[in-house]
CSV table of N, CA and C in Angstrom, one decimal:
chain,number,residue,atom,x,y,z
A,1,MET,N,122.8,-42.1,-41.2
A,1,MET,CA,121.4,-42.0,-40.7
A,1,MET,C,121.4,-41.2,-39.4
A,2,ILE,N,120.5,-40.3,-39.4
A,2,ILE,CA,120.3,-39.5,-38.2
A,2,ILE,C,118.9,-39.7,-37.6
A,3,GLN,N,118.9,-40.2,-36.4
A,3,GLN,CA,117.6,-40.5,-35.7
A,3,GLN,C,117.4,-39.5,-34.5
A,4,ILE,N,116.3,-38.9,-34.5
A,4,ILE,CA,116.0,-37.9,-33.4
A,4,ILE,C,114.6,-38.3,-32.9
A,5,GLU,N,114.6,-38.4,-31.6
A,5,GLU,CA,113.3,-38.6,-30.9
A,5,GLU,C,113.1,-37.4,-29.9
A,6,ILE,N,111.9,-36.9,-30.0
A,6,ILE,CA,111.5,-35.8,-29.2
A,6,ILE,C,110.4,-36.2,-28.3
A,7,LEU,N,110.6,-36.0,-27.0
A,7,LEU,CA,109.7,-36.4,-25.9
A,7,LEU,C,109.3,-35.1,-25.2
A,8,SER,N,108.0,-34.9,-25.1
A,8,SER,CA,107.5,-33.7,-24.3
A,8,SER,C,106.2,-34.0,-23.6
A,9,GLU,N,106.2,-33.8,-22.3
A,9,GLU,CA,105.0,-33.9,-21.6
A,9,GLU,C,104.5,-32.5,-21.1
A,10,THR,N,105.4,-31.5,-21.3
A,10,THR,CA,105.2,-30.2,-20.7
A,10,THR,C,105.0,-29.1,-21.7
A,11,PHE,N,105.2,-29.3,-23.0
A,11,PHE,CA,105.1,-28.3,-23.9
A,11,PHE,C,104.3,-28.8,-25.1
A,12,PRO,N,103.0,-28.5,-25.1
A,12,PRO,CA,102.1,-29.0,-26.1
A,12,PRO,C,102.6,-28.6,-27.5
A,13,GLY,N,102.6,-29.6,-28.4
A,13,GLY,CA,103.0,-29.3,-29.8
A,13,GLY,C,104.5,-29.4,-30.0
A,14,ALA,N,105.4,-29.4,-29.0
A,14,ALA,CA,106.8,-29.4,-29.2
A,14,ALA,C,107.3,-30.6,-29.9
A,15,SER,N,106.7,-31.8,-29.6
A,15,SER,CA,107.2,-33.0,-30.2
A,15,SER,C,106.8,-33.0,-31.7
A,16,GLY,N,105.9,-32.1,-32.1
A,16,GLY,CA,105.5,-32.0,-33.5
A,16,GLY,C,106.2,-30.8,-34.2
A,17,ASP,N,107.0,-30.1,-33.5
A,17,ASP,CA,107.7,-29.0,-34.1
A,17,ASP,C,108.9,-29.5,-34.9
A,18,ALA,N,108.7,-29.5,-36.2
A,18,ALA,CA,109.8,-30.1,-37.1
A,18,ALA,C,111.1,-29.3,-37.0
A,19,ARG,N,111.0,-28.0,-36.5
A,19,ARG,CA,112.2,-27.2,-36.5
A,19,ARG,C,113.3,-27.8,-35.5
A,20,LEU,N,112.8,-28.4,-34.4
A,20,LEU,CA,113.8,-29.0,-33.5
A,20,LEU,C,114.6,-30.1,-34.1
A,21,GLU,N,114.0,-31.0,-34.9
A,21,GLU,CA,114.7,-32.0,-35.6
A,21,GLU,C,115.5,-31.4,-36.7
A,22,GLN,N,115.0,-30.5,-37.5
A,22,GLN,CA,115.7,-29.9,-38.6
A,22,GLN,C,117.0,-29.1,-38.0
A,23,ALA,N,116.9,-28.5,-36.9
A,23,ALA,CA,118.0,-27.7,-36.4
A,23,ALA,C,119.1,-28.7,-35.9
A,24,ALA,N,118.7,-29.8,-35.2
A,24,ALA,CA,119.7,-30.7,-34.8
A,24,ALA,C,120.4,-31.4,-36.0
A,25,THR,N,119.6,-31.7,-37.0
A,25,THR,CA,120.1,-32.4,-38.2
A,25,THR,C,121.1,-31.4,-38.9
A,26,ALA,N,120.8,-30.2,-39.0
A,26,ALA,CA,121.7,-29.2,-39.6
A,26,ALA,C,123.0,-29.1,-38.9
A,27,ILE,N,122.9,-29.1,-37.6
A,27,ILE,CA,124.1,-29.1,-36.7
A,27,ILE,C,125.0,-30.3,-37.0
A,28,PHE,N,124.4,-31.5,-37.0
A,28,PHE,CA,125.1,-32.7,-37.2
A,28,PHE,C,125.8,-32.7,-38.6
A,29,ARG,N,125.0,-32.3,-39.6
A,29,ARG,CA,125.6,-32.2,-41.0
A,29,ARG,C,126.8,-31.3,-41.0
A,30,GLU,N,126.6,-30.1,-40.4
A,30,GLU,CA,127.7,-29.1,-40.4
A,30,GLU,C,129.0,-29.7,-39.7
A,31,ALA,N,128.8,-30.5,-38.7
A,31,ALA,CA,129.9,-31.1,-37.9
A,31,ALA,C,130.4,-32.4,-38.6
A,32,LEU,N,129.8,-32.7,-39.7
A,32,LEU,CA,130.2,-34.0,-40.4
A,32,LEU,C,129.9,-35.2,-39.6
A,33,VAL,N,128.8,-35.2,-38.9
A,33,VAL,CA,128.3,-36.3,-38.2
A,33,VAL,C,127.3,-37.0,-39.1
A,34,GLU,N,127.7,-38.2,-39.6
A,34,GLU,CA,126.9,-38.9,-40.5
A,34,GLU,C,125.8,-39.8,-39.9
A,35,ARG,N,126.1,-40.3,-38.7
A,35,ARG,CA,125.2,-41.2,-38.0
A,35,ARG,C,125.0,-40.6,-36.6
A,36,ALA,N,123.8,-40.4,-36.2
A,36,ALA,CA,123.5,-39.8,-34.9
A,36,ALA,C,122.2,-40.3,-34.4
A,37,THR,N,122.2,-40.5,-33.1
A,37,THR,CA,121.0,-40.8,-32.3
A,37,THR,C,120.9,-39.8,-31.3
A,38,LEU,N,119.8,-39.0,-31.3
A,38,LEU,CA,119.6,-37.9,-30.4
A,38,LEU,C,118.2,-38.0,-29.7
A,39,SER,N,118.2,-37.9,-28.4
A,39,SER,CA,117.0,-37.8,-27.7
A,39,SER,C,116.8,-36.4,-27.2
A,40,ILE,N,115.7,-35.8,-27.5
A,40,ILE,CA,115.4,-34.4,-27.0
A,40,ILE,C,114.3,-34.6,-26.0
A,41,ALA,N,114.5,-34.2,-24.8
A,41,ALA,CA,113.4,-34.3,-23.8
A,41,ALA,C,113.0,-32.9,-23.3
A,42,ILE,N,111.8,-32.6,-23.3
A,42,ILE,CA,111.3,-31.3,-22.9
A,42,ILE,C,110.6,-31.5,-21.6
A,43,VAL,N,111.1,-30.9,-20.5
A,43,VAL,CA,110.7,-31.2,-19.2
A,43,VAL,C,110.3,-29.9,-18.5
A,44,ASP,N,109.8,-30.0,-17.2
A,44,ASP,CA,109.5,-28.8,-16.5
A,44,ASP,C,110.7,-28.4,-15.6
A,45,ASP,N,110.6,-27.3,-14.9
A,45,ASP,CA,111.7,-26.8,-14.0
A,45,ASP,C,112.1,-27.8,-12.9
A,46,PRO,N,111.1,-28.4,-12.2
A,46,PRO,CA,111.4,-29.3,-11.1
A,46,PRO,C,112.2,-30.5,-11.6
A,47,THR,N,111.9,-31.0,-12.8
A,47,THR,CA,112.6,-32.1,-13.4
A,47,THR,C,114.0,-31.8,-13.8
A,48,ILE,N,114.2,-30.7,-14.5
A,48,ILE,CA,115.5,-30.3,-14.9
A,48,ILE,C,116.4,-29.9,-13.7
A,49,HIS,N,115.7,-29.3,-12.6
A,49,HIS,CA,116.4,-29.0,-11.4
A,49,HIS,C,117.0,-30.3,-10.8
A,50,ALA,N,116.2,-31.3,-10.7
A,50,ALA,CA,116.6,-32.6,-10.1
A,50,ALA,C,117.7,-33.2,-10.9
A,51,LEU,N,117.6,-33.2,-12.2
A,51,LEU,CA,118.7,-33.7,-13.1
A,51,LEU,C,120.0,-32.9,-12.9
A,52,ASN,N,119.9,-31.6,-12.9
A,52,ASN,CA,121.0,-30.7,-12.7
A,52,ASN,C,121.7,-31.0,-11.4
A,53,ARG,N,120.9,-31.2,-10.3
A,53,ARG,CA,121.5,-31.5,-9.0
A,53,ARG,C,122.1,-32.9,-9.0
A,54,GLN,N,121.5,-33.9,-9.6
A,54,GLN,CA,121.9,-35.3,-9.7
A,54,GLN,C,123.2,-35.4,-10.5
A,55,TYR,N,123.3,-34.8,-11.7
A,55,TYR,CA,124.4,-35.1,-12.5
A,55,TYR,C,125.5,-34.0,-12.5
A,56,LEU,N,125.2,-32.8,-12.1
A,56,LEU,CA,126.2,-31.8,-12.1
A,56,LEU,C,126.4,-31.1,-10.7
A,57,ASN,N,125.6,-31.6,-9.7
A,57,ASN,CA,125.7,-31.1,-8.4
A,57,ASN,C,125.4,-29.5,-8.3
A,58,HIS,N,124.5,-29.1,-9.2
A,58,HIS,CA,124.1,-27.7,-9.2
A,58,HIS,C,122.6,-27.7,-8.7
A,59,ASP,N,122.4,-27.0,-7.7
A,59,ASP,CA,121.1,-27.0,-7.0
A,59,ASP,C,120.2,-25.9,-7.5
A,60,TYR,N,119.9,-25.9,-8.8
A,60,TYR,CA,118.9,-24.9,-9.3
A,60,TYR,C,118.5,-25.5,-10.7
A,61,PRO,N,117.3,-25.0,-11.1
A,61,PRO,CA,116.9,-25.3,-12.5
A,61,PRO,C,117.7,-24.6,-13.5
A,62,THR,N,117.8,-25.2,-14.7
A,62,THR,CA,118.6,-24.6,-15.8
A,62,THR,C,117.7,-24.6,-17.1
A,63,ASP,N,118.3,-24.1,-18.1
A,63,ASP,CA,117.5,-24.0,-19.4
A,63,ASP,C,117.8,-25.3,-20.2
A,64,VAL,N,119.1,-25.8,-20.2
A,64,VAL,CA,119.4,-26.9,-21.1
A,64,VAL,C,120.5,-27.7,-20.5
A,65,LEU,N,120.4,-29.0,-20.6
A,65,LEU,CA,121.5,-29.9,-20.2
A,65,LEU,C,121.8,-30.8,-21.5
A,66,SER,N,123.0,-31.1,-21.7
A,66,SER,CA,123.3,-32.0,-22.8
A,66,SER,C,124.2,-33.1,-22.3
A,67,PHE,N,124.0,-34.3,-22.7
A,67,PHE,CA,124.8,-35.5,-22.3
A,67,PHE,C,125.3,-36.2,-23.6
A,68,LEU,N,126.6,-36.1,-23.7
A,68,LEU,CA,127.2,-36.9,-24.8
A,68,LEU,C,127.4,-38.3,-24.3
A,69,LEU,N,126.7,-39.2,-24.9
A,69,LEU,CA,126.8,-40.6,-24.5
A,69,LEU,C,127.9,-41.4,-25.2
A,70,GLU,N,128.1,-41.1,-26.5
A,70,GLU,CA,129.1,-41.8,-27.3
A,70,GLU,C,129.5,-40.9,-28.5
A,71,ARG,N,130.8,-40.9,-28.8
A,71,ARG,CA,131.2,-40.2,-30.0
A,71,ARG,C,132.3,-40.9,-30.6
A,72,ASP,N,132.2,-41.3,-31.9
A,72,ASP,CA,133.2,-41.9,-32.7
A,72,ASP,C,133.3,-41.1,-34.0
A,73,GLU,N,134.3,-41.3,-34.8
A,73,GLU,CA,134.4,-40.6,-36.0
A,73,GLU,C,133.2,-40.8,-36.9
A,74,GLY,N,132.5,-39.7,-37.1
A,74,GLY,CA,131.3,-39.7,-38.0
A,74,GLY,C,130.0,-40.1,-37.3
A,75,SER,N,130.1,-40.4,-36.0
A,75,SER,CA,128.8,-40.9,-35.3
A,75,SER,C,128.8,-40.3,-33.9
A,76,LEU,N,127.6,-40.2,-33.4
A,76,LEU,CA,127.3,-39.6,-32.1
A,76,LEU,C,126.0,-40.1,-31.5
A,77,GLU,N,126.0,-40.2,-30.2
A,77,GLU,CA,124.8,-40.5,-29.5
A,77,GLU,C,124.7,-39.6,-28.3
A,78,GLY,N,123.6,-38.9,-28.2
A,78,GLY,CA,123.5,-38.0,-27.1
A,78,GLY,C,122.0,-37.6,-26.7
A,79,GLU,N,121.9,-36.9,-25.6
A,79,GLU,CA,120.7,-36.4,-25.1
A,79,GLU,C,120.7,-34.9,-24.9
A,80,VAL,N,119.6,-34.2,-25.2
A,80,VAL,CA,119.5,-32.8,-24.9
A,80,VAL,C,118.2,-32.7,-24.1
A,81,ILE,N,118.3,-32.1,-22.9
A,81,ILE,CA,117.1,-31.9,-22.1
A,81,ILE,C,116.9,-30.4,-21.9
A,82,VAL,N,115.7,-29.9,-22.2
A,82,VAL,CA,115.4,-28.5,-22.1
A,82,VAL,C,114.2,-28.3,-21.2
A,83,SER,N,114.2,-27.1,-20.6
A,83,SER,CA,113.1,-26.8,-19.7
A,83,SER,C,112.0,-25.9,-20.4
A,84,SER,N,110.8,-26.4,-20.5
A,84,SER,CA,109.7,-25.6,-21.1
A,84,SER,C,109.3,-24.4,-20.1
A,85,ASP,N,109.4,-24.6,-18.8
A,85,ASP,CA,109.1,-23.6,-17.9
A,85,ASP,C,110.1,-22.4,-18.1
A,86,THR,N,111.4,-22.7,-18.1
A,86,THR,CA,112.4,-21.6,-18.3
A,86,THR,C,112.2,-21.0,-19.7
A,87,ALA,N,111.9,-21.8,-20.7
A,87,ALA,CA,111.7,-21.2,-22.1
A,87,ALA,C,110.5,-20.2,-22.0
A,88,ALA,N,109.4,-20.6,-21.4
A,88,ALA,CA,108.2,-19.7,-21.3
A,88,ALA,C,108.6,-18.4,-20.6
A,89,ARG,N,109.3,-18.5,-19.5
A,89,ARG,CA,109.6,-17.4,-18.7
A,89,ARG,C,110.6,-16.5,-19.4
A,90,ARG,N,111.6,-17.0,-20.0
A,90,ARG,CA,112.7,-16.2,-20.7
A,90,ARG,C,112.2,-15.6,-22.0
A,91,ALA,N,111.3,-16.3,-22.7
A,91,ALA,CA,110.8,-15.8,-23.9
A,91,ALA,C,110.0,-14.5,-23.7
A,92,ALA,N,109.3,-14.5,-22.6
A,92,ALA,CA,108.5,-13.2,-22.3
A,92,ALA,C,109.5,-12.1,-22.0
A,93,GLU,N,110.6,-12.4,-21.4
A,93,GLU,CA,111.6,-11.3,-21.1
A,93,GLU,C,112.2,-10.7,-22.4
A,94,PHE,N,112.3,-11.6,-23.5
A,94,PHE,CA,113.0,-11.1,-24.7
A,94,PHE,C,112.0,-10.9,-25.9
A,95,GLY,N,110.7,-11.0,-25.6
A,95,GLY,CA,109.7,-10.7,-26.6
A,95,GLY,C,109.7,-11.6,-27.8
A,96,TRP,N,109.9,-12.9,-27.6
A,96,TRP,CA,109.7,-13.8,-28.7
A,96,TRP,C,109.0,-15.0,-28.1
A,97,SER,N,108.6,-16.0,-29.0
A,97,SER,CA,107.8,-17.1,-28.5
A,97,SER,C,108.6,-18.1,-27.7
A,98,ALA,N,107.8,-18.8,-26.8
A,98,ALA,CA,108.4,-19.9,-26.0
A,98,ALA,C,109.0,-20.9,-27.0
A,99,ALA,N,108.3,-21.2,-28.1
A,99,ALA,CA,108.8,-22.2,-29.0
A,99,ALA,C,110.1,-21.8,-29.6
A,100,ASP,N,110.3,-20.5,-29.9
A,100,ASP,CA,111.6,-20.0,-30.4
A,100,ASP,C,112.7,-20.1,-29.3
A,101,GLU,N,112.3,-19.8,-28.1
A,101,GLU,CA,113.3,-20.0,-27.0
A,101,GLU,C,113.7,-21.4,-26.8
A,102,LEU,N,112.7,-22.3,-26.9
A,102,LEU,CA,113.0,-23.7,-26.8
A,102,LEU,C,113.9,-24.2,-27.9
A,103,LEU,N,113.6,-23.7,-29.1
A,103,LEU,CA,114.5,-24.0,-30.3
A,103,LEU,C,115.9,-23.6,-30.0
A,104,LEU,N,116.1,-22.4,-29.5
A,104,LEU,CA,117.5,-22.0,-29.1
A,104,LEU,C,118.1,-22.9,-28.1
A,105,TYR,N,117.4,-23.4,-27.1
A,105,TYR,CA,118.0,-24.3,-26.2
A,105,TYR,C,118.4,-25.6,-26.8
A,106,VAL,N,117.6,-26.1,-27.7
A,106,VAL,CA,117.9,-27.4,-28.4
A,106,VAL,C,119.2,-27.2,-29.3
A,107,ILE,N,119.2,-26.0,-30.0
A,107,ILE,CA,120.4,-25.7,-30.8
A,107,ILE,C,121.6,-25.6,-29.9
A,108,HIS,N,121.5,-24.9,-28.8
A,108,HIS,CA,122.7,-24.8,-27.9
A,108,HIS,C,123.2,-26.1,-27.4
A,109,GLY,N,122.2,-26.9,-26.9
A,109,GLY,CA,122.6,-28.2,-26.4
A,109,GLY,C,123.2,-29.1,-27.4
A,110,THR,N,122.7,-29.1,-28.6
A,110,THR,CA,123.2,-29.9,-29.7
A,110,THR,C,124.6,-29.5,-30.1
A,111,LEU,N,124.8,-28.2,-30.1
A,111,LEU,CA,126.1,-27.6,-30.4
A,111,LEU,C,127.2,-28.1,-29.4
A,112,HIS,N,126.8,-28.2,-28.1
A,112,HIS,CA,127.7,-28.8,-27.1
A,112,HIS,C,128.0,-30.2,-27.5
A,113,LEU,N,127.1,-31.0,-28.0
A,113,LEU,CA,127.3,-32.4,-28.3
A,113,LEU,C,128.3,-32.6,-29.4
A,114,VAL,N,128.4,-31.6,-30.3
A,114,VAL,CA,129.3,-31.8,-31.5
A,114,VAL,C,130.6,-31.1,-31.2
A,115,GLY,N,130.8,-30.5,-30.0
A,115,GLY,CA,132.1,-30.0,-29.6
A,115,GLY,C,132.2,-28.5,-29.3
A,116,TYR,N,131.1,-27.8,-29.5
A,116,TYR,CA,131.2,-26.3,-29.2
A,116,TYR,C,131.2,-26.2,-27.7
A,117,ASP,N,131.9,-25.1,-27.3
A,117,ASP,CA,132.1,-24.8,-25.8
A,117,ASP,C,131.7,-23.3,-25.6
A,118,ASP,N,131.4,-22.9,-24.4
A,118,ASP,CA,131.2,-21.5,-24.1
A,118,ASP,C,131.8,-21.1,-22.9
A,119,GLN,N,133.0,-21.7,-22.6
A,119,GLN,CA,133.7,-21.4,-21.3
A,119,GLN,C,134.6,-20.3,-21.4
A,120,THR,N,135.0,-19.9,-22.6
A,120,THR,CA,135.9,-18.7,-22.8
A,120,THR,C,135.2,-17.7,-23.7
A,121,GLU,N,135.7,-16.5,-23.7
A,121,GLU,CA,135.0,-15.5,-24.6
A,121,GLU,C,135.1,-15.9,-26.0
A,122,THR,N,136.3,-16.4,-26.5
A,122,THR,CA,136.4,-16.8,-27.9
A,122,THR,C,135.5,-17.9,-28.2
A,123,ALA,N,135.5,-18.9,-27.4
A,123,ALA,CA,134.6,-20.1,-27.6
A,123,ALA,C,133.2,-19.7,-27.6
A,124,ARG,N,132.8,-18.8,-26.7
A,124,ARG,CA,131.4,-18.4,-26.6
A,124,ARG,C,131.0,-17.6,-27.9
A,125,GLY,N,131.9,-16.8,-28.4
A,125,GLY,CA,131.7,-16.1,-29.7
A,125,GLY,C,131.4,-17.0,-30.8
A,126,GLU,N,132.2,-18.1,-30.9
A,126,GLU,CA,132.0,-19.1,-31.9
A,126,GLU,C,130.7,-19.8,-31.8
A,127,MET,N,130.3,-20.1,-30.5
A,127,MET,CA,129.0,-20.8,-30.3
A,127,MET,C,127.9,-19.8,-30.7
A,128,ARG,N,128.0,-18.6,-30.3
A,128,ARG,CA,126.9,-17.6,-30.7
A,128,ARG,C,126.8,-17.5,-32.2
A,129,ALA,N,127.9,-17.5,-32.9
A,129,ALA,CA,127.8,-17.4,-34.4
A,129,ALA,C,127.1,-18.7,-34.9
A,130,ALA,N,127.4,-19.8,-34.4
A,130,ALA,CA,126.8,-21.1,-34.8
A,130,ALA,C,125.3,-21.0,-34.5
A,131,GLU,N,124.9,-20.6,-33.3
A,131,GLU,CA,123.5,-20.4,-33.0
A,131,GLU,C,122.8,-19.5,-34.0
A,132,ARG,N,123.4,-18.4,-34.3
A,132,ARG,CA,122.8,-17.5,-35.3
A,132,ARG,C,122.7,-18.1,-36.7
A,133,ARG,N,123.7,-18.9,-37.1
A,133,ARG,CA,123.6,-19.6,-38.4
A,133,ARG,C,122.4,-20.6,-38.4
A,134,ILE,N,122.2,-21.3,-37.4
A,134,ILE,CA,121.1,-22.3,-37.3
A,134,ILE,C,119.7,-21.6,-37.2
A,135,LEU,N,119.7,-20.6,-36.3
A,135,LEU,CA,118.4,-19.8,-36.2
A,135,LEU,C,118.0,-19.2,-37.5
A,136,ALA,N,119.0,-18.7,-38.3
A,136,ALA,CA,118.7,-18.1,-39.6
A,136,ALA,C,118.0,-19.0,-40.6
A,137,ILE,N,118.3,-20.3,-40.4
A,137,ILE,CA,117.6,-21.2,-41.3
A,137,ILE,C,116.1,-21.1,-41.2
A,138,PHE,N,115.6,-20.7,-40.0
A,138,PHE,CA,114.2,-20.5,-39.7
A,138,PHE,C,113.7,-19.1,-39.8
A,139,GLY,N,114.6,-18.2,-40.2
A,139,GLY,CA,114.3,-16.8,-40.3
A,139,GLY,C,114.2,-16.1,-39.0
A,140,ILE,N,114.9,-16.6,-38.0
A,140,ILE,CA,114.8,-16.1,-36.6
A,140,ILE,C,116.1,-15.3,-36.3
A,141,GLU,N,115.9,-14.1,-35.8
A,141,GLU,CA,116.9,-13.2,-35.4
A,141,GLU,C,117.2,-13.5,-33.9
A,142,PRO,N,118.4,-13.8,-33.5
A,142,PRO,CA,118.6,-14.1,-32.1
A,142,PRO,C,118.4,-12.9,-31.2
A,143,ARG,N,118.0,-13.1,-30.0
A,143,ARG,CA,117.7,-12.1,-29.0
A,143,ARG,C,119.1,-11.6,-28.4
A,144,ASP,N,119.0,-10.5,-27.7
A,144,ASP,CA,120.2,-9.9,-27.1
A,144,ASP,C,121.0,-10.7,-26.1
A,145,ALA,N,120.3,-11.4,-25.2
A,145,ALA,CA,121.0,-12.2,-24.2
A,145,ALA,C,121.0,-13.7,-24.6
A,146,PRO,N,122.1,-14.2,-25.1
A,146,PRO,CA,122.1,-15.6,-25.6
A,146,PRO,C,122.0,-16.6,-24.4
A,147,VAL,N,121.5,-17.8,-24.8
A,147,VAL,CA,121.5,-18.8,-23.8
A,147,VAL,C,122.9,-19.1,-23.2
A,148,ALA,N,122.9,-19.6,-22.0
A,148,ALA,CA,124.2,-20.0,-21.4
A,148,ALA,C,124.9,-18.8,-20.8
A,149,GLU,N,124.4,-17.6,-20.8
A,149,GLU,CA,125.1,-16.5,-20.1
A,149,GLU,C,124.5,-16.2,-18.8
A,150,THR,N,123.6,-17.1,-18.3
A,150,THR,CA,123.0,-16.9,-17.0
A,150,THR,C,123.7,-18.0,-16.1
A,151,PRO,N,123.7,-17.8,-14.8
A,151,PRO,CA,124.3,-18.8,-13.9
A,151,PRO,C,123.5,-20.1,-13.9
A,152,ALA,N,122.3,-20.1,-14.5
A,152,ALA,CA,121.4,-21.3,-14.4
A,152,ALA,C,121.8,-22.3,-15.5
A,153,THR,N,122.6,-21.9,-16.5
A,153,THR,CA,122.9,-22.9,-17.6
A,153,THR,C,123.9,-23.9,-17.2
A,154,ALA,N,123.7,-25.1,-17.5
A,154,ALA,CA,124.6,-26.2,-17.2
A,154,ALA,C,124.6,-27.2,-18.3
A,155,ARG,N,125.7,-28.0,-18.3
A,155,ARG,CA,125.7,-29.1,-19.3
A,155,ARG,C,126.6,-30.1,-18.7
A,156,SER,N,126.5,-31.3,-19.1
A,156,SER,CA,127.2,-32.4,-18.5
A,156,SER,C,128.6,-32.7,-19.2
A,157,ASN,N,128.8,-32.2,-20.3
A,157,ASN,CA,130.0,-32.6,-21.0
A,157,ASN,C,131.1,-31.4,-20.8
A,158,ASP,N,131.1,-30.7,-19.7
A,158,ASP,CA,132.1,-29.7,-19.4
A,158,ASP,C,133.4,-30.4,-19.0
């Protein structure tokens, strides 16, 4: 059983965007995670900045944070926190919707939860390929500058 809760006070309609849940579910299935509990929180830049500073000692807002709370064979519990402010700003830079940018952040954070990394060029390439696979489910072609290639990106399970 896969349970996903989406909380958003900052991005109208995001908690009703079925793609966020569908993307996370597809990632879990691909990673052979049969049981998962995932919380997706959509917050503003001040909130994600505070969390980034508190948990990672990074004093800046970021696009996505992921927290792996528990992982056993076939099961996972985690949190993905994304910034709607950053999504709106970055989407304009790349000419696609803020909702698509936010979807990319959720995909990226969830991939970290199942073990993808982007710390080396090889690992980053594998992660980009996985992002493209999941975006393709929704008919979305990824933009040129993938998430996590800016100094603002952070995650807790590094």
